Tab-separated table of C-alpha atoms and ligand atoms in Angstrom:
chain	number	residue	atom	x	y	z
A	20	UNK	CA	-2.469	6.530	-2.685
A	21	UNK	CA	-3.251	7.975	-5.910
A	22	UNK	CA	-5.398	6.017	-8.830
A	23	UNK	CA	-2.226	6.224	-10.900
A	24	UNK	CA	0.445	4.862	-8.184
A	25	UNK	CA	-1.682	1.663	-7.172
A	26	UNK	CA	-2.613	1.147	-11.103
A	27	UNK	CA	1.678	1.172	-11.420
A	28	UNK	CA	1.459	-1.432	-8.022
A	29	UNK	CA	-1.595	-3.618	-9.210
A	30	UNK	CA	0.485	-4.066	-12.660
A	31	UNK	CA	4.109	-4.781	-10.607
A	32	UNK	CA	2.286	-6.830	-8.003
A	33	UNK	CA	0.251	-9.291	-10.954
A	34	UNK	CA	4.197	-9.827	-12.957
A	35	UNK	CA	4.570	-13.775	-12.562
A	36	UNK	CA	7.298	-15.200	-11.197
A	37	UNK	CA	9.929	-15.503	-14.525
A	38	UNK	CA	9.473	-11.720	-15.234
A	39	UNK	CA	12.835	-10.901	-16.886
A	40	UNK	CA	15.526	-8.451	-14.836
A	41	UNK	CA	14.702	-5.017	-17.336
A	42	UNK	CA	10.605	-5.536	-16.893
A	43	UNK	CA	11.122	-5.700	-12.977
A	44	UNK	CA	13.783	-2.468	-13.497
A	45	UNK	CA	11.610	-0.686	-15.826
A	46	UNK	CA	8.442	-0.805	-13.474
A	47	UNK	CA	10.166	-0.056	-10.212
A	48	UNK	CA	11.979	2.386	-11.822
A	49	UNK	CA	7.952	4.285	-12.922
A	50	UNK	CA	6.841	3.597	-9.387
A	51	UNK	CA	10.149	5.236	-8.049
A	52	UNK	CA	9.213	7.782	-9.831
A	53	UNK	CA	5.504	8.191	-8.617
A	54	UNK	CA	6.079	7.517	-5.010
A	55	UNK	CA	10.037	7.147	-3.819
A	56	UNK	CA	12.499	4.212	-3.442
A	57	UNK	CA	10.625	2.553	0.016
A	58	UNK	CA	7.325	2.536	-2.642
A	59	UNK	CA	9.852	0.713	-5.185
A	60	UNK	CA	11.496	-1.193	-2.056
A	61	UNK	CA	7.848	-2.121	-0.655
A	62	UNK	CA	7.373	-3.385	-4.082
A	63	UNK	CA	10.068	-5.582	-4.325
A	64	UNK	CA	9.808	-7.298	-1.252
A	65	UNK	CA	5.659	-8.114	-1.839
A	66	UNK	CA	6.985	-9.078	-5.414
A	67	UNK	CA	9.642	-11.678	-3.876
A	68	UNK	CA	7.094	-12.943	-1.593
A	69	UNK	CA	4.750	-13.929	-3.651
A	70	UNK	CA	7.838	-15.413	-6.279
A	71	UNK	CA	9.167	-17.361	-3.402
A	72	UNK	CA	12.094	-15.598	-3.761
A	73	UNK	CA	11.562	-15.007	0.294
A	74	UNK	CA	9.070	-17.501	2.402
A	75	UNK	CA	6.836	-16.398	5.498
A	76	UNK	CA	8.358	-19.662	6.489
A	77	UNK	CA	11.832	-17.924	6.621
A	78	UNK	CA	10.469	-14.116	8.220
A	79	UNK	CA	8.277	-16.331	10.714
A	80	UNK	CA	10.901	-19.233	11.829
A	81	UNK	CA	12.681	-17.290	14.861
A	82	UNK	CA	11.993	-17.295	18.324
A	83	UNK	CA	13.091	-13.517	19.238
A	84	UNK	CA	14.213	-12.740	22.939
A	85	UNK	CA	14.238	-9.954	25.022
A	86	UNK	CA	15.944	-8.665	28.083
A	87	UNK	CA	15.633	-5.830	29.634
A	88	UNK	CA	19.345	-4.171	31.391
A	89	UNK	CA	18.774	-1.561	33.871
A	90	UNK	CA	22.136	-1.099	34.615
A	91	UNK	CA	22.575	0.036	31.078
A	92	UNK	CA	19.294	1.387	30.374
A	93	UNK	CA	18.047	-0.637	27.078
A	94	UNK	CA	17.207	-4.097	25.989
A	95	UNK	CA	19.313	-6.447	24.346
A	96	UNK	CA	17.911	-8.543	22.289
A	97	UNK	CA	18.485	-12.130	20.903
A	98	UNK	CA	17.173	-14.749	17.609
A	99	UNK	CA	17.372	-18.079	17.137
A	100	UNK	CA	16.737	-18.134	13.632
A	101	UNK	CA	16.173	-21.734	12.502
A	102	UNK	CA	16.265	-20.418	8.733
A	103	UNK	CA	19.700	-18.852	8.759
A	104	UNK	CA	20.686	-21.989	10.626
A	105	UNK	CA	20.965	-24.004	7.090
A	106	UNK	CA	22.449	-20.615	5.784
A	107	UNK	CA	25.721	-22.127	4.919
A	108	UNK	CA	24.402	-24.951	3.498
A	109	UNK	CA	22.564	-23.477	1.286
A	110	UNK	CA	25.155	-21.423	0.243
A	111	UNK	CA	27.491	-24.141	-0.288
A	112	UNK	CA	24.737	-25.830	-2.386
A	113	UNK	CA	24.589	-22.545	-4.286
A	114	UNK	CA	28.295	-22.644	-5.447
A	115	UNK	CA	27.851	-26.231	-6.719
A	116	UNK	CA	24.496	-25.641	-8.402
A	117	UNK	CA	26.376	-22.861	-10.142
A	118	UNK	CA	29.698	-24.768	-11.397
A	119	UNK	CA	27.692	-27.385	-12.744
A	120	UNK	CA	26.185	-24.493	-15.218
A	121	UNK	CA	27.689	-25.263	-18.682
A	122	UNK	CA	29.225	-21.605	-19.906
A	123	UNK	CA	28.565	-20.435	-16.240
A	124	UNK	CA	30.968	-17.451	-16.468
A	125	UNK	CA	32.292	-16.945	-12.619
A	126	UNK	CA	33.653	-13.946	-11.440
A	127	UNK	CA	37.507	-13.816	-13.924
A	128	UNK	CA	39.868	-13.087	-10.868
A	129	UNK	CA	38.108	-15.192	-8.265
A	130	UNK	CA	37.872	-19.189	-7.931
A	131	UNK	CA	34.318	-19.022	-6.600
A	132	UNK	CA	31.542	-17.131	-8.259
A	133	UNK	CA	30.595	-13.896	-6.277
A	134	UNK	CA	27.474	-14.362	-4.216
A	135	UNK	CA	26.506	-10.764	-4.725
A	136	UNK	CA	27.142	-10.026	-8.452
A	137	UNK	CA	24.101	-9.549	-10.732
A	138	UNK	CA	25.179	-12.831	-12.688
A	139	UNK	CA	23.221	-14.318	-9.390
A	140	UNK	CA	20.084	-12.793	-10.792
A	141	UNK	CA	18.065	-15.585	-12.096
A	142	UNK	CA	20.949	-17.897	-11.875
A	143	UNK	CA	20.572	-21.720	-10.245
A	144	UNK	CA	18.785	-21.786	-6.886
A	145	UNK	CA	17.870	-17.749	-7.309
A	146	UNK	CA	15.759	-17.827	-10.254
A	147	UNK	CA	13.405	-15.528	-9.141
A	148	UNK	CA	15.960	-12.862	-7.431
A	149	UNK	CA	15.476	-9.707	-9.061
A	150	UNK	CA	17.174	-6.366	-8.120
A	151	UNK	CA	16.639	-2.905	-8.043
A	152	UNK	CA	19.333	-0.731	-9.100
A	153	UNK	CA	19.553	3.594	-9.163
A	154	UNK	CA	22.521	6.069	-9.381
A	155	UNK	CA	23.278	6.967	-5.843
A	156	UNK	CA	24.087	10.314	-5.844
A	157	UNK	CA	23.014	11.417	-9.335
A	158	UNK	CA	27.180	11.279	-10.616
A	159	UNK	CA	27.201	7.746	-11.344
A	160	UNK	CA	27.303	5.465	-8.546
A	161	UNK	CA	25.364	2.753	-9.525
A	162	UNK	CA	24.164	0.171	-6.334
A	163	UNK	CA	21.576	-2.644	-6.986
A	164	UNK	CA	19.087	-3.578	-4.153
A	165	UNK	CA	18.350	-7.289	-3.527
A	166	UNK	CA	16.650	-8.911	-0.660
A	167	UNK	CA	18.547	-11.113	1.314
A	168	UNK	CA	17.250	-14.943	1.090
A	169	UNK	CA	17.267	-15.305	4.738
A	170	UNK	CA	16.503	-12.375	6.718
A	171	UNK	CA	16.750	-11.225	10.297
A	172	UNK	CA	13.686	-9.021	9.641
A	173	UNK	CA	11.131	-8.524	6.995
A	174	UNK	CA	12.111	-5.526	4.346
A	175	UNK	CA	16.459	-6.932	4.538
A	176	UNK	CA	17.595	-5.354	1.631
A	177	UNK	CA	21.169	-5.276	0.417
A	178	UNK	CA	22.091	-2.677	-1.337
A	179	UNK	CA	25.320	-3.644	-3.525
A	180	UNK	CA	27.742	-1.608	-5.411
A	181	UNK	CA	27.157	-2.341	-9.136
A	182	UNK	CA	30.962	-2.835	-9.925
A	183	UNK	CA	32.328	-5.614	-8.451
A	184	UNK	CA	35.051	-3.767	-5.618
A	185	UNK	CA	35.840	-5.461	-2.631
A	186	UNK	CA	34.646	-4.528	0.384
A	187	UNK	CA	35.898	-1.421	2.117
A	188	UNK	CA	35.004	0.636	4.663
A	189	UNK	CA	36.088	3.980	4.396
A	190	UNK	CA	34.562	8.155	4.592
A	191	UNK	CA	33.131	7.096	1.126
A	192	UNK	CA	30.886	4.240	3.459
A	193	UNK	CA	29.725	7.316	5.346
A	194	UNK	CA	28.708	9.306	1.964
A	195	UNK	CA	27.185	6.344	0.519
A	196	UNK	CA	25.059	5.817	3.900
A	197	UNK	CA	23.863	8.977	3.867
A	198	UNK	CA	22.834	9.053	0.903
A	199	UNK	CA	20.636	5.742	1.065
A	200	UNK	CA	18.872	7.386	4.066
A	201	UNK	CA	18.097	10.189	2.285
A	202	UNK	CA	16.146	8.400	-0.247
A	203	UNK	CA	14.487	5.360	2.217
A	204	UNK	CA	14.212	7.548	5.419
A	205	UNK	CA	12.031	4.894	7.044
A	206	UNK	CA	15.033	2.267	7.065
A	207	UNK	CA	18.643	1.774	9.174
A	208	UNK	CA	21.112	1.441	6.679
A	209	UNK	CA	24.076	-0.798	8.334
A	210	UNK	CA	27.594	-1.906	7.482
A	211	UNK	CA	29.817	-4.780	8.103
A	212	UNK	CA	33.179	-4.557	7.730
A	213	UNK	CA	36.270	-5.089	5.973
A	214	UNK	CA	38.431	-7.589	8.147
A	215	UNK	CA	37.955	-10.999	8.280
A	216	UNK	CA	36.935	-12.278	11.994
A	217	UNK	CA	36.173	-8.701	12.693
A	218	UNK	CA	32.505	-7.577	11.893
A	219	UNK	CA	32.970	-8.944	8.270
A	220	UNK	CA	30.162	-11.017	5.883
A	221	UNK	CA	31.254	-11.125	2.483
A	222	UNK	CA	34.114	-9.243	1.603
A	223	UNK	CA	34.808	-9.695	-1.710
A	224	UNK	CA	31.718	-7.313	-2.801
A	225	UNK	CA	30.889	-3.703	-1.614
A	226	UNK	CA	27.790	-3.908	0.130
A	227	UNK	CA	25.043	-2.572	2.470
A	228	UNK	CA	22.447	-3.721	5.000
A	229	UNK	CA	19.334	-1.954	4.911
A	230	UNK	CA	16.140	-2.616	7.200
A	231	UNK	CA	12.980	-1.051	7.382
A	232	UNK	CA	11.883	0.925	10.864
A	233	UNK	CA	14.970	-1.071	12.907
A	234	UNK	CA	16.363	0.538	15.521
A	235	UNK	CA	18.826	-1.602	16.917
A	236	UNK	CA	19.662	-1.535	20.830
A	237	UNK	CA	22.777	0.561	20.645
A	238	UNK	CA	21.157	3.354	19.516
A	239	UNK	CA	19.592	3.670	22.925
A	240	UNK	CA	22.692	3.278	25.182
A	241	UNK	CA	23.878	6.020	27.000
A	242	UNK	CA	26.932	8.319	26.436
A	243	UNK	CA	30.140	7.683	29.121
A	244	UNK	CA	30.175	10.778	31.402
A	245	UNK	CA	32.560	13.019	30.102
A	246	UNK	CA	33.420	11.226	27.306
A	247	UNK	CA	31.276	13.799	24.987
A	248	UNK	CA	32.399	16.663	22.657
A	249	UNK	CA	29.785	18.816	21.051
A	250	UNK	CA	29.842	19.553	16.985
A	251	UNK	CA	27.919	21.583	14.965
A	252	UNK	CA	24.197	20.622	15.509
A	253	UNK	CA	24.980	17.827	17.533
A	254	UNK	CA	27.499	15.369	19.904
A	255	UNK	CA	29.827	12.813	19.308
A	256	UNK	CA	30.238	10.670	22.422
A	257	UNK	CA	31.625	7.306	24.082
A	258	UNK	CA	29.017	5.073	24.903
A	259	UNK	CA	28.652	2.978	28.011
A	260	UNK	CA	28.246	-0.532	25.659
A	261	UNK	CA	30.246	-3.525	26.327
A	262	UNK	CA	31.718	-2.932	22.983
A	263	UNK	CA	33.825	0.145	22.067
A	264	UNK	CA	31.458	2.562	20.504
A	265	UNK	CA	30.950	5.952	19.433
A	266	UNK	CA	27.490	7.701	18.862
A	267	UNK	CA	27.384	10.927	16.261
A	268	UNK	CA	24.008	12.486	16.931
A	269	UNK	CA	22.519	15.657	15.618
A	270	UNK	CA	20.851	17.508	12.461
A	271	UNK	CA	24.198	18.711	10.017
A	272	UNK	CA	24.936	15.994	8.280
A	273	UNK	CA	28.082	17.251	6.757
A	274	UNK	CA	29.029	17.656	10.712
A	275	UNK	CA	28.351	13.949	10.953
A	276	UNK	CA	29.687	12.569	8.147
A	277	UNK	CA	33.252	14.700	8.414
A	278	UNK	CA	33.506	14.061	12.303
A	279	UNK	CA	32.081	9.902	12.110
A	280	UNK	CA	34.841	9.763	8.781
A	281	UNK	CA	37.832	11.435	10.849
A	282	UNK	CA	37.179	8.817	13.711
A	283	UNK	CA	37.202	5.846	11.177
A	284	UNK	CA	40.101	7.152	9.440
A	285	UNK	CA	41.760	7.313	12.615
A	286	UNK	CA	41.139	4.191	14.319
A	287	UNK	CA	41.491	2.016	10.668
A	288	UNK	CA	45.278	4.047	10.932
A	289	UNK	CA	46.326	3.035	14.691
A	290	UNK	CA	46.306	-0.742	13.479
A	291	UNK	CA	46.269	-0.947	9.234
A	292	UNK	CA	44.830	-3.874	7.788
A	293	UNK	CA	43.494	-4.742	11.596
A	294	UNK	CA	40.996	-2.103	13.611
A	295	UNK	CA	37.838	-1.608	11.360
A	296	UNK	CA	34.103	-0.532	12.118
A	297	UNK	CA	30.521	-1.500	12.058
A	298	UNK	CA	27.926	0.969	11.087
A	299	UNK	CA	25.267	1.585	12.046
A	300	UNK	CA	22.683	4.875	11.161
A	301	UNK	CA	19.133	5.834	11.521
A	302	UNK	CA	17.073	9.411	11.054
A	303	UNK	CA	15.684	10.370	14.137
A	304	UNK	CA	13.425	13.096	14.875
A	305	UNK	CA	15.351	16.709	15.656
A	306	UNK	CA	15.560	18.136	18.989
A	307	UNK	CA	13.173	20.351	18.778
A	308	UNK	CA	9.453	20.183	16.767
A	309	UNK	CA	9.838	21.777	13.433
A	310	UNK	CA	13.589	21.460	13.233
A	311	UNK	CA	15.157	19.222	11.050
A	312	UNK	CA	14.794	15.978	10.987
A	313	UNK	CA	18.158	14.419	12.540
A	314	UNK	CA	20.731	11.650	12.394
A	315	UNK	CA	22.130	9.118	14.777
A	316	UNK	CA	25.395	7.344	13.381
A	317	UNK	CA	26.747	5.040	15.981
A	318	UNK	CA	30.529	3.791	15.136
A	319	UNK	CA	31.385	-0.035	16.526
A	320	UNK	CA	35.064	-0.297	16.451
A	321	UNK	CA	36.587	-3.559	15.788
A	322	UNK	CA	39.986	-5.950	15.226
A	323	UNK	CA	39.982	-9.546	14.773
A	324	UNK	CA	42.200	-9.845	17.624
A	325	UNK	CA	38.713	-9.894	19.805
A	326	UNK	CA	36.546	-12.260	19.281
A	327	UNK	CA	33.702	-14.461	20.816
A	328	UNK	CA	35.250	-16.110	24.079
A	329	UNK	CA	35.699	-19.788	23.644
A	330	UNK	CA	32.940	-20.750	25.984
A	331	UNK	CA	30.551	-19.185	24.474
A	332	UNK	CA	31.551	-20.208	21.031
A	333	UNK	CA	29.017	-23.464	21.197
A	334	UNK	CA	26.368	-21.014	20.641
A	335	UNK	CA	27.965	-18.910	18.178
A	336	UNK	CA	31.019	-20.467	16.404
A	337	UNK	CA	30.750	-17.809	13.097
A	338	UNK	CA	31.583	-14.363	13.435
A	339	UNK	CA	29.689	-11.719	14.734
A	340	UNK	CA	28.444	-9.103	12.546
A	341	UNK	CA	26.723	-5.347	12.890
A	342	UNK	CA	23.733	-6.909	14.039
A	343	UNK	CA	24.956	-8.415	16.490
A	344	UNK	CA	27.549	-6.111	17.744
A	345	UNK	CA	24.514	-3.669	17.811
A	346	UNK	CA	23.214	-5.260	20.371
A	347	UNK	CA	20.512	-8.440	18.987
A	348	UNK	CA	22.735	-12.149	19.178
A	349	UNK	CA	21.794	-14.088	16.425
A	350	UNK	CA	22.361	-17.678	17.007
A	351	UNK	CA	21.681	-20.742	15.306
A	352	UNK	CA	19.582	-23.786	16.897
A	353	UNK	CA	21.734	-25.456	19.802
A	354	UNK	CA	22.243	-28.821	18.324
A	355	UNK	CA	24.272	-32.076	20.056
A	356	UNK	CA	23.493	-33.668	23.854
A	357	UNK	CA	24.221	-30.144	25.298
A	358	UNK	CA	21.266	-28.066	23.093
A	359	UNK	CA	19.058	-28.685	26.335
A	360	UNK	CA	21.559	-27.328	28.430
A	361	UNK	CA	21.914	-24.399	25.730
A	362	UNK	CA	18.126	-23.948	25.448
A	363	UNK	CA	18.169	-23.037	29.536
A	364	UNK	CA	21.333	-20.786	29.434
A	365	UNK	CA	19.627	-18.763	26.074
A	366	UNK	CA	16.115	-18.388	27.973
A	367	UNK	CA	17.137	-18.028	31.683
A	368	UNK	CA	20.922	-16.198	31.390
A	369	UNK	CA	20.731	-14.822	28.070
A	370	UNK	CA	21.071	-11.044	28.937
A	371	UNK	CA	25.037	-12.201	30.319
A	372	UNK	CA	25.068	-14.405	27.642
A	373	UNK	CA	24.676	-11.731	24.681
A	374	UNK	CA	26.641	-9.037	26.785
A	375	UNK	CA	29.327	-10.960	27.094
A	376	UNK	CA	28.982	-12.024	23.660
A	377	UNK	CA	29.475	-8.435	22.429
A	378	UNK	CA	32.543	-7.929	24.865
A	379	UNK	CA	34.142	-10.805	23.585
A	380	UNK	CA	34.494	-8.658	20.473
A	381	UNK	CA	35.483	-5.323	21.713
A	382	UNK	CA	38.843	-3.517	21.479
A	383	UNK	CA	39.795	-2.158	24.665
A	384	UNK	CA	39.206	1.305	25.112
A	385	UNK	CA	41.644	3.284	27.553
A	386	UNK	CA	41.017	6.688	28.446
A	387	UNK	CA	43.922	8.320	26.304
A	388	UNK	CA	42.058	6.803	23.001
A	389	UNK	CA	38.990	7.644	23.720
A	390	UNK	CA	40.159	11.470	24.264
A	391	UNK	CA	41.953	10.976	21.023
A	392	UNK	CA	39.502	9.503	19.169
A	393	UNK	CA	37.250	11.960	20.103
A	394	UNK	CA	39.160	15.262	19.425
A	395	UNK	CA	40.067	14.107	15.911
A	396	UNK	CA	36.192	13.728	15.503
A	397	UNK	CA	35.202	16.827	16.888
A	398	UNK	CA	37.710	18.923	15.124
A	399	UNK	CA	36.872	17.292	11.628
A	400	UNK	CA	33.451	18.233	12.460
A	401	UNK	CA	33.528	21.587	13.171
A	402	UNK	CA	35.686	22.215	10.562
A	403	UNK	CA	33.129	20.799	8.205
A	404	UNK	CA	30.565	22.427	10.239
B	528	ZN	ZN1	30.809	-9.356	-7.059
């Protein structure tokens, strides 16, 4: 690190807590400039942690499970995260703390306030969130980073779209994914969706996930043989996932982007207002040393229609979300005379448990629409090539 770069950290780091929004924005923006956006991002998050903004407490109070699936070659994975377990109570405590703000201006077309605006910076029960915002791709689009208050991981960023647009997954998703990758390489960038009871958080907001060095277990899973189609620099493919899924691998990202946007174009058009997606998209190292560094973009399709089975909705009663559909459950503390009962199911059957978890939640996938599904990709990708 140069002398100049940790002088710009020392300074950031020493800022008390009640720094106001354009100091915090004006500093990340210098060490942006010095060192990147994961320098600004690594920044932010020591920043929050030592405002309180974020707790160890909170990125220490999980018990994380694994389990190992032969049959499908990689591990799923599971949290009980006590934290996010008062999640919606804190969140309803939020929206009172807030209307109880003389002159609190809400969002005009909306009853409630919108959790992800920037009036939240600073605002009743977030007085030390601060964001980070930059010009995505250099004509204007504006997002603002801010760390999730209760993380699955350390470094949870969401990265929000300035304006306040509902949420909306679309090619555009794919063009604003990339380019978040491009400038934090190091981190997955992810994306619920747009339907309610379908993959969805908030959707009144435009808005990211983005987590530092997570690979997520779908990533691994393998493809469906036969269910592969080359494209320029790379495959798309069916994977063998208990939840309909397609992986776009390789090193063109305009391949990618064109054949991963055809596919959700596609599917969001056999069922309008229903089918939607997940995303979910790392770098990865290329093929070959000295090649390009590549992509993996893994598509979850989804419909409210499917949905957690009912006996397994004492563990999980809320939606599932691209987390979860990727392959890690996250599920609040069993609570009531059967949490004992829960506790031995979670430890002792929890690979069924968060397979079937993730089934619950898939479209079915015949033959016919995978082949269809695929071509449209494929094509759109080599024509963008
Ligand atoms: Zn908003």
């Amino acid at each position: 690190m140069s002398r100049y770069l940790g002088a710009l950290r020392e300074a950031f780091l020493a800022l008390p807590p009640q720094t106001p929004q354009d100091t915090i924005q004006e500093r990340l923006e210098e060490i942006r400039a010095a060192s990147g956006l994961e320098e600004a991002l690594d920044c932010l998050h020591r920043w929050e942690l030592a405002a309180g903004y974020i707790t160890r407490e909170k990125l220490e109070d999980v018990e994380r499970l694994e389990f190992p699936d032969p049959d499908a070659g990689l591990t799923f994975r599971l949290q009980v995260n006590y934290a996010r377990t008062r999640y919606s109570d804190a969140q309803e405590k939020e929206r009172q703390a807030q209307a109880t703000v003389p002159g609190f201006d809400p969002v005009p077309d909306g009853p409630q306030p919108c959790l992800l605006c920037r009036h939240n910076v600073g605002s009743p029960g977030k007085e030390s969130l601060r964001v980070f915002e930059l010009d995505l791709d250099g004509r204007g689009r504006r997002f603002f980073f801010q760390l999730t208050p209760f993380p699955l991981y350390p470094y949870h960023f969401v990265p929000v779209l300035s304006e306040h647009t509902p949420q909306l997954l679309s090619s555009r998703s794919l063009e604003d994914m990339f380019a978040l990758l491009a400038l934090a390489p190091g981190y997955a960038a992810l994306s619920n969706s747009d339907v309610e009871w379908a993959g969805a958080s908030i959707l009144s907001h435009l808005h990211f996930q983005m987590l530092r060095g997570l690979r997520l277990p779908v990533l691994e899973a393998r493809a469906v043989p036969g269910a592969s189609r080359p494209i320029p620099g790379g495959r798309a493919e069916l994977l063998d996932y208990p939840l309909a899924s397609f992986r776009f691998s390789g090193t063109r990202a305009q391949a990618l982007r064109a054949g991963a946007g055809a596919l959700l174009e596609k599917w969001k058009s056999l069922g309008p207002g229903r089918n939607t997606v997940n995303l979910n998209m790392v770098r990865a190292p290329g093929a070959d040393q000295g090649s390009a560094p590549g992509f993996q973009l893994v598509v979850l399709l989804r419909n409210p229609d499917y949905r957690t089975p009912e006996r397994l909705r004492p563990f999980k009663s809320e939606g599932v979300g691209v987390v979860e559909a990727s392959g890690e459950a996250i599920l609040p503390v069993p609570r009531g005379p059967e949490a004992q009962e829960m506790w031995r199911v979670i430890r002792e059957e929890g690979l069924g448990l968060v397979k079937s978890l993730i089934a619950g939640n898939s479209p079915p996938m015949p033959s016919a629409l995978t082949r269809e599904l695929l071509d449209c990709a494929a094509e759109a990708a080599g024509a963008a090539g």
